[in-house]
Short mmCIF file of C-alpha atoms and ligand atoms in Angstrom, two decimals:
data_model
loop_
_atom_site.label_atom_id
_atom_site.label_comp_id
_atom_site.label_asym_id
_atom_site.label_seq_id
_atom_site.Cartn_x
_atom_site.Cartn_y
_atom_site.Cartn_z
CA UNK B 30 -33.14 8.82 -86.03
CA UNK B 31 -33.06 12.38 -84.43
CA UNK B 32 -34.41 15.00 -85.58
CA UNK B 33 -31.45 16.76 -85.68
CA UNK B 34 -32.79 19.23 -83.70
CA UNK B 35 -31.76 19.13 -79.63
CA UNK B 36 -33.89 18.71 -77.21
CA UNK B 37 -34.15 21.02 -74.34
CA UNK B 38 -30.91 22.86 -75.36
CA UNK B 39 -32.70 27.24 -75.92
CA UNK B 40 -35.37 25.67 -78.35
CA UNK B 41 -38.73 26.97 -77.31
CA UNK B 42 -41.41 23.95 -77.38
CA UNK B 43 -43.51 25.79 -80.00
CA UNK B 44 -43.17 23.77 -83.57
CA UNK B 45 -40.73 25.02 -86.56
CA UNK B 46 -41.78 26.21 -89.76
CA UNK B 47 -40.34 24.79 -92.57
CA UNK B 48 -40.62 25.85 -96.16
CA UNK B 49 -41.27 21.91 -97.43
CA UNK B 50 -42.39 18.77 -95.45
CA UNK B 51 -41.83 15.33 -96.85
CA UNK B 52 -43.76 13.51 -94.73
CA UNK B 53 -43.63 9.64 -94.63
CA UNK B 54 -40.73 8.29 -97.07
CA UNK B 55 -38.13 5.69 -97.09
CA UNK B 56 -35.34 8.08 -97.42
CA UNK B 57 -31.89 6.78 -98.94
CA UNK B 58 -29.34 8.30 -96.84
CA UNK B 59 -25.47 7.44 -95.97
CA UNK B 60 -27.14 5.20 -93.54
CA UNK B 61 -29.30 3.12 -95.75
CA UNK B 62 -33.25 3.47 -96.16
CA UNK B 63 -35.00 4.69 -93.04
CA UNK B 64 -38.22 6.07 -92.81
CA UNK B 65 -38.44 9.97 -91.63
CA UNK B 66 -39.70 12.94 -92.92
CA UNK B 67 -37.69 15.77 -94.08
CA UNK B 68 -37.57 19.35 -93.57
CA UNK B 69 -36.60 21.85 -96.06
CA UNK B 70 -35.89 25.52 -95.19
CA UNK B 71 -33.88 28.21 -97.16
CA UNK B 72 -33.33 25.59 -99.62
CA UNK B 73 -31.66 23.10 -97.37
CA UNK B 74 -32.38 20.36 -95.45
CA UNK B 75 -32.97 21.56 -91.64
CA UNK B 76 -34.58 18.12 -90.26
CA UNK B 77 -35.00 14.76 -90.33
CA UNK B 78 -36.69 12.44 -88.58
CA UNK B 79 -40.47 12.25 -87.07
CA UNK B 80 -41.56 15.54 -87.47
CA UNK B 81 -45.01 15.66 -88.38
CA UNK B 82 -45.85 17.10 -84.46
CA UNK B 83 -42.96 19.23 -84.23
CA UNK B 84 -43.29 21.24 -87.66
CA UNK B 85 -44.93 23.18 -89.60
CA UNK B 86 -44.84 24.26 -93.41
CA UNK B 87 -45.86 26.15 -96.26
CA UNK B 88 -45.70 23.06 -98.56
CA UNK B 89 -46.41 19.48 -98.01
CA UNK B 90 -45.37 16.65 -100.05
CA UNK B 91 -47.30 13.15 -99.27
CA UNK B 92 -43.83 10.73 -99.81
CA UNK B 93 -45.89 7.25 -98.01
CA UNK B 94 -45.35 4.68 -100.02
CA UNK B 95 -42.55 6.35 -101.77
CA UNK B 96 -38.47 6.32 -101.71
CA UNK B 97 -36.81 9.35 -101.31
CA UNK B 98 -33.35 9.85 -102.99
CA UNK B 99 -30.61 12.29 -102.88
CA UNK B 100 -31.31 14.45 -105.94
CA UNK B 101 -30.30 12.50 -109.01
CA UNK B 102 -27.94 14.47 -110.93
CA UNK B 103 -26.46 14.04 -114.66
CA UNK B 104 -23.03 14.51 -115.21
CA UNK B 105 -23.11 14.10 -119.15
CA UNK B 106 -25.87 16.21 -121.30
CA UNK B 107 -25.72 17.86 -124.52
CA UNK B 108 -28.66 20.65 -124.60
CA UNK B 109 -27.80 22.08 -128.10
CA UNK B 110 -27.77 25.81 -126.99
CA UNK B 111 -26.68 27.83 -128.84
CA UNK B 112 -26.99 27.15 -131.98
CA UNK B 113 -28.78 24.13 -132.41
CA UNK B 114 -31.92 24.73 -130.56
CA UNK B 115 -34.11 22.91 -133.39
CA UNK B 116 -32.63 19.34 -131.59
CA UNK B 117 -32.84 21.00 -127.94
CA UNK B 118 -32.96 23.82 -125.62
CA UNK B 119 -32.00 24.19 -122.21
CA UNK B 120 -35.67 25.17 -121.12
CA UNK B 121 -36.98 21.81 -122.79
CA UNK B 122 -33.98 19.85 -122.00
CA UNK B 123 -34.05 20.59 -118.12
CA UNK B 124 -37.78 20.27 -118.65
CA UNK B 125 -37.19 17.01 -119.03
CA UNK B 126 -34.75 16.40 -116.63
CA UNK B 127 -36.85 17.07 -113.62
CA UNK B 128 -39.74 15.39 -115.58
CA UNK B 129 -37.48 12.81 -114.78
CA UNK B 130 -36.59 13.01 -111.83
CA UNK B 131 -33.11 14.87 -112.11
CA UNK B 132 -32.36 17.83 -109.93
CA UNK B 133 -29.01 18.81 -111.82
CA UNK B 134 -27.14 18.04 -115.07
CA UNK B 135 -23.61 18.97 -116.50
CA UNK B 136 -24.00 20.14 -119.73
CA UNK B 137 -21.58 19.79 -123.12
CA UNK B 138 -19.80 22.24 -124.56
CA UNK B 139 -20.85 20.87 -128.43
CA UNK B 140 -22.84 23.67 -129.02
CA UNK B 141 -22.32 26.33 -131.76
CA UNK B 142 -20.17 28.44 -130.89
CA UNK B 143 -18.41 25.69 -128.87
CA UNK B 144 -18.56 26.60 -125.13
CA UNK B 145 -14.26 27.85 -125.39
CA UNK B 146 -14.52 31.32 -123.75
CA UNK B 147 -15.09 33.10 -120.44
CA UNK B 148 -18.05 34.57 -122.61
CA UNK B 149 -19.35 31.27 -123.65
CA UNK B 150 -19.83 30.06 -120.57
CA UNK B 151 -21.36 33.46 -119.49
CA UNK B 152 -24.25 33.50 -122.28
CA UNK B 153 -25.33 29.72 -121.11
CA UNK B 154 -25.40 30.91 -117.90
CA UNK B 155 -27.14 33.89 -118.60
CA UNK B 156 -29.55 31.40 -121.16
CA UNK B 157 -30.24 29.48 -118.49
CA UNK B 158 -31.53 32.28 -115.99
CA UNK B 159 -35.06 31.81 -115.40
CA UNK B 160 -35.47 28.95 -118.30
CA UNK B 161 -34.01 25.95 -116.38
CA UNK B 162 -36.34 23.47 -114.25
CA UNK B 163 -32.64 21.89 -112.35
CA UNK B 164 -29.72 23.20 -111.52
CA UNK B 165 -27.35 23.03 -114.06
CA UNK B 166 -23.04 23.37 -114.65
CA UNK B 167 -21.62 24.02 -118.18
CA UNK B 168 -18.39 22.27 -119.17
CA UNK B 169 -15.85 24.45 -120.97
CA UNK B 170 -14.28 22.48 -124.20
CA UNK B 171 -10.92 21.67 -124.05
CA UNK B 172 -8.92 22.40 -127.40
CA UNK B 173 -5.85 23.83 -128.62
CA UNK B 174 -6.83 27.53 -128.93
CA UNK B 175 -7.89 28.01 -125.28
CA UNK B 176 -5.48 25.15 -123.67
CA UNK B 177 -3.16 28.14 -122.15
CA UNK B 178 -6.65 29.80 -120.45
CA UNK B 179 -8.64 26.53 -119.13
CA UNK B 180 -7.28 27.21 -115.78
CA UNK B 181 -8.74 30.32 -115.43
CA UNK B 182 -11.61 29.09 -117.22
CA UNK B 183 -12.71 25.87 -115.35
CA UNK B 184 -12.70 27.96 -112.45
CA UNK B 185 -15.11 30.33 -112.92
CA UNK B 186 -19.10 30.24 -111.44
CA UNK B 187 -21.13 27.69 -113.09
CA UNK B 188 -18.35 25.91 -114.87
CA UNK B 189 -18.30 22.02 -114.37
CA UNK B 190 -14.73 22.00 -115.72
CA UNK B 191 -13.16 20.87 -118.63
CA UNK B 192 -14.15 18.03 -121.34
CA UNK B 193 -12.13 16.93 -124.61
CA UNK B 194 -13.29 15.31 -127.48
CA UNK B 195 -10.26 12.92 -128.65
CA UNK B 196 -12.43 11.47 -131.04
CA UNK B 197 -14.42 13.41 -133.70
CA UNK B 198 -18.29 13.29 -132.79
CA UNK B 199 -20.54 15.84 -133.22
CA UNK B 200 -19.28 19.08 -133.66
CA UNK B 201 -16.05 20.96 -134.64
CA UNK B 202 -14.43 20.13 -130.81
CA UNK B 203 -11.14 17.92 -130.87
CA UNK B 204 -7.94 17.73 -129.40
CA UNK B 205 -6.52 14.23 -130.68
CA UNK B 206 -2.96 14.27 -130.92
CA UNK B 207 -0.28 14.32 -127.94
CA UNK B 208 1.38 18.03 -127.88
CA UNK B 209 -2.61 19.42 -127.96
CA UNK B 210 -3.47 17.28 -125.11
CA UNK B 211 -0.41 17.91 -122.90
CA UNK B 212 -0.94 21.49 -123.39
CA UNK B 213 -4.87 21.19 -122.36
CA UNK B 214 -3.72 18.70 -119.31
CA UNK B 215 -1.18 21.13 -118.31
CA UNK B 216 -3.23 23.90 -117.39
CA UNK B 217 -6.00 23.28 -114.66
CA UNK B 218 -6.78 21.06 -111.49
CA UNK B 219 -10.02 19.90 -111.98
CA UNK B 220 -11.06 16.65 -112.64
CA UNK B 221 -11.06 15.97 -116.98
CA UNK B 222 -13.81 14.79 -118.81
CA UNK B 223 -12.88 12.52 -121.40
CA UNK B 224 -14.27 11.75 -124.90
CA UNK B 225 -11.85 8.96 -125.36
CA UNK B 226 -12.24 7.20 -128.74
CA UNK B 227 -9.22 7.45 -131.14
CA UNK B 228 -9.42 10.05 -133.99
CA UNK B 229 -6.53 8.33 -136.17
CA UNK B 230 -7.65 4.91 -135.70
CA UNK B 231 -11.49 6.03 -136.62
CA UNK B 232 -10.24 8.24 -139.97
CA UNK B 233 -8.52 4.79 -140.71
CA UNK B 234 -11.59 2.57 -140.60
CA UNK B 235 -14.57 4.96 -141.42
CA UNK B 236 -14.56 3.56 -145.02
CA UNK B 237 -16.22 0.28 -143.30
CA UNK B 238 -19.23 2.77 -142.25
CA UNK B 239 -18.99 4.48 -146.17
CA UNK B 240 -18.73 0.76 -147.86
CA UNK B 241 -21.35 -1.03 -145.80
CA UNK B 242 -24.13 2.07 -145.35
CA UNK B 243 -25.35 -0.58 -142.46
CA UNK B 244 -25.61 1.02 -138.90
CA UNK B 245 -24.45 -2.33 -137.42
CA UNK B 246 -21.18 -1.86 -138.94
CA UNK B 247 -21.14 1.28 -136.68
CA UNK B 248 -19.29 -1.04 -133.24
CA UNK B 249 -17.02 -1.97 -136.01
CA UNK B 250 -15.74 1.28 -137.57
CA UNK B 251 -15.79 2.91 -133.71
CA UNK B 252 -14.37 -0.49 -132.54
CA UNK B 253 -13.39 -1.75 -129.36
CA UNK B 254 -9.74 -0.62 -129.95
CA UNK B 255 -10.70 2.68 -130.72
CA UNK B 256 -11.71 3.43 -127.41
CA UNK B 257 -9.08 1.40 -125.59
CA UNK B 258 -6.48 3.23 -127.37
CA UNK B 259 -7.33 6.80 -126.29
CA UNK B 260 -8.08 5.83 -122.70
CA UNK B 261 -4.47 4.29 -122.26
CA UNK B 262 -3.04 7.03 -124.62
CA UNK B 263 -4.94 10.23 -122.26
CA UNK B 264 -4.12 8.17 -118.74
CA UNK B 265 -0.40 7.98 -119.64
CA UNK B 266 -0.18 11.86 -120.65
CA UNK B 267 -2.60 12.64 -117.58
CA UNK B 268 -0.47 10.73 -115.43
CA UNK B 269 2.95 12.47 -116.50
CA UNK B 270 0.92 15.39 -115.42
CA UNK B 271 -1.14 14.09 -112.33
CA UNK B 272 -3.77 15.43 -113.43
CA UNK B 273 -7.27 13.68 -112.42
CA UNK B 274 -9.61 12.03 -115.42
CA UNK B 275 -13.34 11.16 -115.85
CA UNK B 276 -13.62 8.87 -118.55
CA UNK B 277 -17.08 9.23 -120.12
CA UNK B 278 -19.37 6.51 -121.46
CA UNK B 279 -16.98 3.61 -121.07
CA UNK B 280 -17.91 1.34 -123.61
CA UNK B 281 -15.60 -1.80 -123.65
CA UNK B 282 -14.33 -4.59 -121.58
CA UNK B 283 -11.09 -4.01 -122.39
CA UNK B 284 -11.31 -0.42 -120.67
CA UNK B 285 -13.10 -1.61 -117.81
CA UNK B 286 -9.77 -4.33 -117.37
CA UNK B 287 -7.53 -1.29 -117.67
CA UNK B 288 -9.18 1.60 -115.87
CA UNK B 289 -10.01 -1.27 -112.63
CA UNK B 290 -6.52 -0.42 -111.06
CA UNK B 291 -6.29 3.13 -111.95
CA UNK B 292 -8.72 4.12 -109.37
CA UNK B 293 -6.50 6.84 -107.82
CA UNK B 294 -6.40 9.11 -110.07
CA UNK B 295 -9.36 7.60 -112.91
CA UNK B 296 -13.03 7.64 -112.53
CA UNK B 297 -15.55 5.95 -115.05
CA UNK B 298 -18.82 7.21 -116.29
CA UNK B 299 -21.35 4.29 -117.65
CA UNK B 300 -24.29 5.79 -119.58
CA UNK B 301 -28.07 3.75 -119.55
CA UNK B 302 -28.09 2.92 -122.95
CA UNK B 303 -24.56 0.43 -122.62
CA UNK B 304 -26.27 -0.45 -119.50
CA UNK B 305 -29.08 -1.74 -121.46
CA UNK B 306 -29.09 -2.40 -125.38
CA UNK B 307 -26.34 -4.60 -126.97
CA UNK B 308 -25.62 -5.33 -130.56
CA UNK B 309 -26.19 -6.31 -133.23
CA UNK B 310 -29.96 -6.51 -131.74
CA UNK B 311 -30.66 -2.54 -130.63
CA UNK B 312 -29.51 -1.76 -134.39
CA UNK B 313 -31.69 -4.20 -135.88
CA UNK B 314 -34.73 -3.23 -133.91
CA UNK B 315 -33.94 0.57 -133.72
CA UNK B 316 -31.65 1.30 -136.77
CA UNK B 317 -29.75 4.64 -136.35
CA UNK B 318 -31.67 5.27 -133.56
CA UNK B 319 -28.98 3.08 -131.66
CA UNK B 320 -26.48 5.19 -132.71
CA UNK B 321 -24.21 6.17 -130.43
CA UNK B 322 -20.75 7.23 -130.14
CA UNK B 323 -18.94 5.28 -128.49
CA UNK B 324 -20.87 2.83 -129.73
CA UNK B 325 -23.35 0.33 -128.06
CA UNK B 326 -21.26 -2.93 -128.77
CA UNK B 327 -22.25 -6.96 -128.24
CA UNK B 328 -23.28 -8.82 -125.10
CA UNK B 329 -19.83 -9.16 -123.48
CA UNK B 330 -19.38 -5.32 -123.09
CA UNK B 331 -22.06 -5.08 -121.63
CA UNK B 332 -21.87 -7.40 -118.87
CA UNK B 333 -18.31 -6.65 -118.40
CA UNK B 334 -19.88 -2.87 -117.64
CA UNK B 335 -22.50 -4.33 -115.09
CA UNK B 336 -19.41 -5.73 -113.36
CA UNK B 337 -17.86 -3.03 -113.20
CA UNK B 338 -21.37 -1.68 -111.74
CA UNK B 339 -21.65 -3.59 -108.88
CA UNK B 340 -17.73 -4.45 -108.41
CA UNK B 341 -17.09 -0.11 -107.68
CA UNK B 342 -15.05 0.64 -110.79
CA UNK B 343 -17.84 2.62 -112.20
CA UNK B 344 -18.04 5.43 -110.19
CA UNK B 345 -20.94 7.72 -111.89
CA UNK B 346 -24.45 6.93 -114.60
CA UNK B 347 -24.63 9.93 -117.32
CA UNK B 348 -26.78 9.88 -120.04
CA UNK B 349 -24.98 11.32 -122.72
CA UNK B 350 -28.50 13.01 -123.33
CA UNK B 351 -27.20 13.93 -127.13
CA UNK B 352 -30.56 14.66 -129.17
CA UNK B 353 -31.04 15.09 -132.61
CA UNK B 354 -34.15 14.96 -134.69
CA UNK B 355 -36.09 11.84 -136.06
CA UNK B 356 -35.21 13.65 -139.68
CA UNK B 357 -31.89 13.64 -138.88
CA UNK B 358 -31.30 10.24 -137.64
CA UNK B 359 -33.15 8.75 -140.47
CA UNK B 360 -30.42 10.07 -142.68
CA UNK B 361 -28.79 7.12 -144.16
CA UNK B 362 -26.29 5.91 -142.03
CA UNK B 363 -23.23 6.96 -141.81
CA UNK B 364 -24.85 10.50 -142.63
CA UNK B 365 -26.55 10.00 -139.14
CA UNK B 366 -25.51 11.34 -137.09
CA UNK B 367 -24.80 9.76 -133.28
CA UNK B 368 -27.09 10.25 -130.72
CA UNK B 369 -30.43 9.93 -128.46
CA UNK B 370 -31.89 11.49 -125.36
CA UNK B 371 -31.26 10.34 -122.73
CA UNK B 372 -31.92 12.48 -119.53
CA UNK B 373 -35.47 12.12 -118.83
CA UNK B 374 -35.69 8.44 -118.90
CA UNK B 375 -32.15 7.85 -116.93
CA UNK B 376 -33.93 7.01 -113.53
CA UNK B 377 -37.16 4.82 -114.80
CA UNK B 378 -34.65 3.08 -116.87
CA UNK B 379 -31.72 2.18 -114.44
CA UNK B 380 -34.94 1.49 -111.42
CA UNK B 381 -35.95 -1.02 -114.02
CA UNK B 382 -32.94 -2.13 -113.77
CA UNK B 383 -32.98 -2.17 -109.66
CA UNK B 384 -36.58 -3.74 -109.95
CA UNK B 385 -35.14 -6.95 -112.11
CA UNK B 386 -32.36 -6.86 -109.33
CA UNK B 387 -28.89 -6.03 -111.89
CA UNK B 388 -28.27 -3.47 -108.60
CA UNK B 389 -28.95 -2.29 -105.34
CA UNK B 390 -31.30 0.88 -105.10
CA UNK B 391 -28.22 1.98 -102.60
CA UNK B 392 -26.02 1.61 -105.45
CA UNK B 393 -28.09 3.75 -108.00
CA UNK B 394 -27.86 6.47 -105.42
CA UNK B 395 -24.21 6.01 -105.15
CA UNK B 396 -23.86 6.12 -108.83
CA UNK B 397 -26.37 9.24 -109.59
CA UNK B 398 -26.20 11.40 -106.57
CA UNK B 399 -23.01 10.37 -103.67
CA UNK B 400 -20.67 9.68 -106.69
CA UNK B 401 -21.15 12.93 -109.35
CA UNK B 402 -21.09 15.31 -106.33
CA UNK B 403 -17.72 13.73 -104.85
CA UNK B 404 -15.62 13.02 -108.13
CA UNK B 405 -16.68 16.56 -109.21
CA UNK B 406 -16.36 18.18 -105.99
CA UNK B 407 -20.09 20.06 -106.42
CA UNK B 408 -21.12 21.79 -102.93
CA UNK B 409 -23.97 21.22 -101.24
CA UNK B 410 -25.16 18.16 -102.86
CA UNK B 411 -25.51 14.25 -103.22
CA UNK B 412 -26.55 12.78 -99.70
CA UNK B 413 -29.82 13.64 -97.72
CA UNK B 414 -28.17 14.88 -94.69
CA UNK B 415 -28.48 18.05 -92.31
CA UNK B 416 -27.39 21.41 -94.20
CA UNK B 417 -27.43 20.01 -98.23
CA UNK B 418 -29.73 21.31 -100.20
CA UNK B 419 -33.21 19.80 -100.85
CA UNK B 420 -32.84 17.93 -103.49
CA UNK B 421 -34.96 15.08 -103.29
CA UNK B 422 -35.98 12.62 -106.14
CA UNK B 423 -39.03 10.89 -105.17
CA UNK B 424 -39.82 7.65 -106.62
CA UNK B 425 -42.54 4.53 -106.37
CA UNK B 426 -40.34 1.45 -107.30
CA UNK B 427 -43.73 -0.43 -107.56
CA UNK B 428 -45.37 1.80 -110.13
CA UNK B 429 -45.64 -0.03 -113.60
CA UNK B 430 -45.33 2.68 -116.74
CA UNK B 431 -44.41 2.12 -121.01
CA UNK B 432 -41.85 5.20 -121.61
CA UNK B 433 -43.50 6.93 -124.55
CA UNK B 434 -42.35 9.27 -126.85
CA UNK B 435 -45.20 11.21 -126.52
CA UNK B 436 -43.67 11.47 -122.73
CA UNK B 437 -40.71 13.18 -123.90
CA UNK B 438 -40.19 16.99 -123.04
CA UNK B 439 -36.83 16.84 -125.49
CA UNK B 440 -37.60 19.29 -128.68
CA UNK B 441 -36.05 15.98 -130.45
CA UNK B 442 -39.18 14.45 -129.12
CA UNK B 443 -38.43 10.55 -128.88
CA UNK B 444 -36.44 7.78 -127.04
CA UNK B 445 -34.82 4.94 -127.78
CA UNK B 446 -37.31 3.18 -125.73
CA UNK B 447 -40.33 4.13 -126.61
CA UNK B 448 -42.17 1.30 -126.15
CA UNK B 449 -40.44 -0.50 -123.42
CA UNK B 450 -42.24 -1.27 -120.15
CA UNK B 451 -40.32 -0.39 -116.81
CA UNK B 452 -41.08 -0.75 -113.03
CA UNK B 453 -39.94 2.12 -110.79
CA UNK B 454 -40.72 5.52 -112.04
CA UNK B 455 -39.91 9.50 -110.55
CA UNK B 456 -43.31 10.75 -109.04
CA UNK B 457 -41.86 14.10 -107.83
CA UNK B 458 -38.69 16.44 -107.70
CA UNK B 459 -37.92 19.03 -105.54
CA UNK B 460 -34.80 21.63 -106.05
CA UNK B 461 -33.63 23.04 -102.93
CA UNK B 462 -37.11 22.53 -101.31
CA UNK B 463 -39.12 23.74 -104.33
CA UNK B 464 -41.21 21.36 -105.40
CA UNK B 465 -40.79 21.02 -109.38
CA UNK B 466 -42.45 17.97 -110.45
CA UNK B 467 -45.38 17.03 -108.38
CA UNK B 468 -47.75 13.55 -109.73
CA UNK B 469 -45.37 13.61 -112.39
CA UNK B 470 -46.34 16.95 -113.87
CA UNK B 471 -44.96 20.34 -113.48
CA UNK B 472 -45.56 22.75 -111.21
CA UNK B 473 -45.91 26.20 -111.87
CA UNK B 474 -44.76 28.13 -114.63
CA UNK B 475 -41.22 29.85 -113.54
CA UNK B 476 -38.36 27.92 -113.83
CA UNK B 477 -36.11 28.17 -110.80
CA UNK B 478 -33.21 26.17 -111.58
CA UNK B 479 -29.45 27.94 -111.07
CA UNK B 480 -25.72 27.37 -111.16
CA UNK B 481 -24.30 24.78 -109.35
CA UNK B 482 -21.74 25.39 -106.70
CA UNK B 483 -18.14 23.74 -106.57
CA UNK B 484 -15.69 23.05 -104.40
CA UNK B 485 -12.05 24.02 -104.52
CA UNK B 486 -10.36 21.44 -106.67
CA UNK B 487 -7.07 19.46 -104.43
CA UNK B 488 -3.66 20.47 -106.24
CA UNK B 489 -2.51 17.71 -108.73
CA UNK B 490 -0.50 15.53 -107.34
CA UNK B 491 2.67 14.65 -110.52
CA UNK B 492 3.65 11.16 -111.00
CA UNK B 493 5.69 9.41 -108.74
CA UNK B 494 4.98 11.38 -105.83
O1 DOR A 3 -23.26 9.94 -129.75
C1 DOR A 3 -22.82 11.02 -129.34
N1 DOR A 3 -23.46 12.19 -129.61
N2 DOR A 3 -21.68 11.06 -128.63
C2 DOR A 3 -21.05 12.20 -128.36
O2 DOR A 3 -19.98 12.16 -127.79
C3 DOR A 3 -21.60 13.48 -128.79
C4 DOR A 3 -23.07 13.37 -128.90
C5 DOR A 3 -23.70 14.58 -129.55
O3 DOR A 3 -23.39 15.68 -129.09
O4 DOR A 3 -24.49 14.39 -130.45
#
């Protein structure tokens, strides 16, 4: 590899400075895994290649032994603020995050208020100025009283577009029957984000949840059909519209089947936790721990999602990082409410995965770095190539570690696998070129993170064009 710098051509021989060195990885670039060092300047990546005689730098970061990724970034987290900072803050939830290895996360628009207004998104922003350890986009909700605004909306700074709730979760944010939708699909270009579980069909069968009181009823009440049924229901009315979807935490076989030749115009989010539990044994072991909406469902979900891993139809990992606290979820179900964290153990989890061979390290970068910053058109980001910013995850796929809860930055403070022993773990992150995590602590005590960047989103193109 060059050095992407060229020889002879006006460069004096004297050696560049550099902000950042990484000297001696295995870097995963568009090219596959090659070992060169990288130079970060400004925030971007200025060099790669062997560099160690031809630069110099302020900071040096020791990568031998080590892969390098594109900055792993998390299209689906729910940081609880405003409103609901006693399950999570953006401080402690991005604390996390680059604990973990992530360099940027989308967050949810759950919060209270819900993020609806030019002046929602604004305060998050504003929130986040100074408090965040990653770089960070805020989705505007979707819903009937702003459906006529969300162009302007999902185009303004910071703003990671627009996400709907079809399907009651948590919070007061859903748009679940036809005219709603149309309206919200009508106005904006950008790529949706899709809750898509169906509100009728779940107001029909939540008296199984009420009459059992048993958590593993839960893939029952939010069954297979439930989700099924919104994703066909919000693909037809997108496509009458052409507007683009991102279906989020596909759950089901059946979606997988339907969403495979859809491609064009559909991409798929698959979330850790249907990567790796399956009922009825997660609820068993961890109760309403497991709880999860959509739900985590039996065995032949499951692998019908790793297919759809490794045969391209799933196109980004999220982690639906959705915390709430032990107190909470050890109301009696169905008083508990859905959700877990997620964030900080998204990368030792899916390079556990990697490690026991269920995909290609390649593929995890695809899925966490390549794929988020091309469905979602964010600037700058997702490869390790000359002029994107330095964001690097650095990882040892060797080391051996038990997640913890103790581990987890989250306010909610636990995991679902607390407990679990995993091979491959995040040893240090860097945001454009700052070095964030170092030896799997934190550096410093200013958080530097700040708004993403997008790109202009391509017109829609209507149906049958
Ligand atoms: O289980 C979930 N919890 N799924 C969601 O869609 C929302 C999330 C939350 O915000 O708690």
């Amino acid at each position: 590899m060059t050095d992407g710098t060229v020889p002879g051509v006006g460069l004096p021989s004297a050696r560049r400075h550099a902000d950042l060195l990484v000297i001696g990885g295995a870097l995963v670039t568009p090219n596959g895994v090659e070992r060169a060092d990288v130079a970060c300047a400004a925030g971007r990546i200025v060099a790669l290649g062997d560099l160690q005689c031809s630069w110099t730098a302020d900071a040096t970061l020791d990568a031998k032994g080590l892969h390098v990724l594109p900055g792993v970034i998390d299209s689906q987290v729910h940081f609880r603020e405003p409103g609901l900072t006693h399950k999570e803050t953006l401080e402690a939830g991005t604390r996390g995050a680059a604990l973990g290895g992530v360099t940027a996360v989308f967050e949810m628009p759950n919060t209270q208020p819900l993020t609806l207004r030019a002046e929602d998104l604004r305060a998050k922003l504003d929130a986040a100025q100074g408090r965040a350890w990653c770089d960070h986009a805020f989705y505007i909700g979707g819903s009937s009283v702003n459906a006529e605004h969300l162009e302007y909306l999902e185009s303004l700074p910071g703003c990671a577009g627009v996400k709907i709730f079809m399907g009651s979760s948590f919070g007061d944010l859903l748009a679940d029957d036809d005219e709603v939708l149309c309206r919200i699909l009508a106005h904006g270009r950008r790529r949706m984000a899709v809750h898509a579980e169906d509100e009728a069909r779940l107001r029909e069968r939540r008296i199984i949840a009420e009459s059992s009181g048993d958590v593993r009823q839960h893939p029952v009440w939010r069954d297979a059909r439930s989700a099924l049924l919104a994703t066909q229901r919000i693909v037809k009315l997108a496509g009458d519209t052409g507007r683009r979807l991102h279906i989020l935490h596909v759950s089901t076989a059946e979606e997988i089947a339907f969403l495979a030749d859809r491609k064009d115009r559909v991409t798929v989010e698959v979330t850790p936790h249907h990567l790796t539990l399956e009922a009825p044994e997660c609820y068993e072991r961890l109760g309403t721990l497991a709880q999860m909406n959509p739900p985590v469902r039996e065995r032949c979900h499951r692998n019908a999602l790793w297919q759809a891993i490794r045969e391209g139809v799933g196109d980004v990992i999220g982690s639906d990082h959705a915390p709430h606290t032990p107190k909470e979820k050890s109301r009696p179900y169905p008083a508990s409410p859905s959700g877990m964290t997620g964030v900080q153990t998204l990368v030792p989890v899916m390079l556990d995965h990697v490690h026991r061979g269920q995909l290609s390290l390649q593929r995890f970068v695809d899925l966490t770095s390549a794929g988020p910053a091309r469905i979602f058109g964010v600037e700058g980001k997702g490869r390790i190539a000359l002029g994107y910013d330095a964001d690097l995850t650095l990882v040892d796929l060797a080391a051996r570690r038990t997640i913890r809860n103790d581990w987890i930055a989250s306010v909610s403070g636990w995991t679902p696998y607390d407990g679990i022993g995993v091979t491959g773990w995040p040893i240090h992150t860097v945001v454009r070129g700052h070095i964030v995590v170092r030896d799997e602590a934190l550096v410093g005590t200013t958080p530097l993170g700040r708004p993403l960047r997008f790109l202009e989103a391509p017109p829609r193109v209507p149906a049958g064009v």
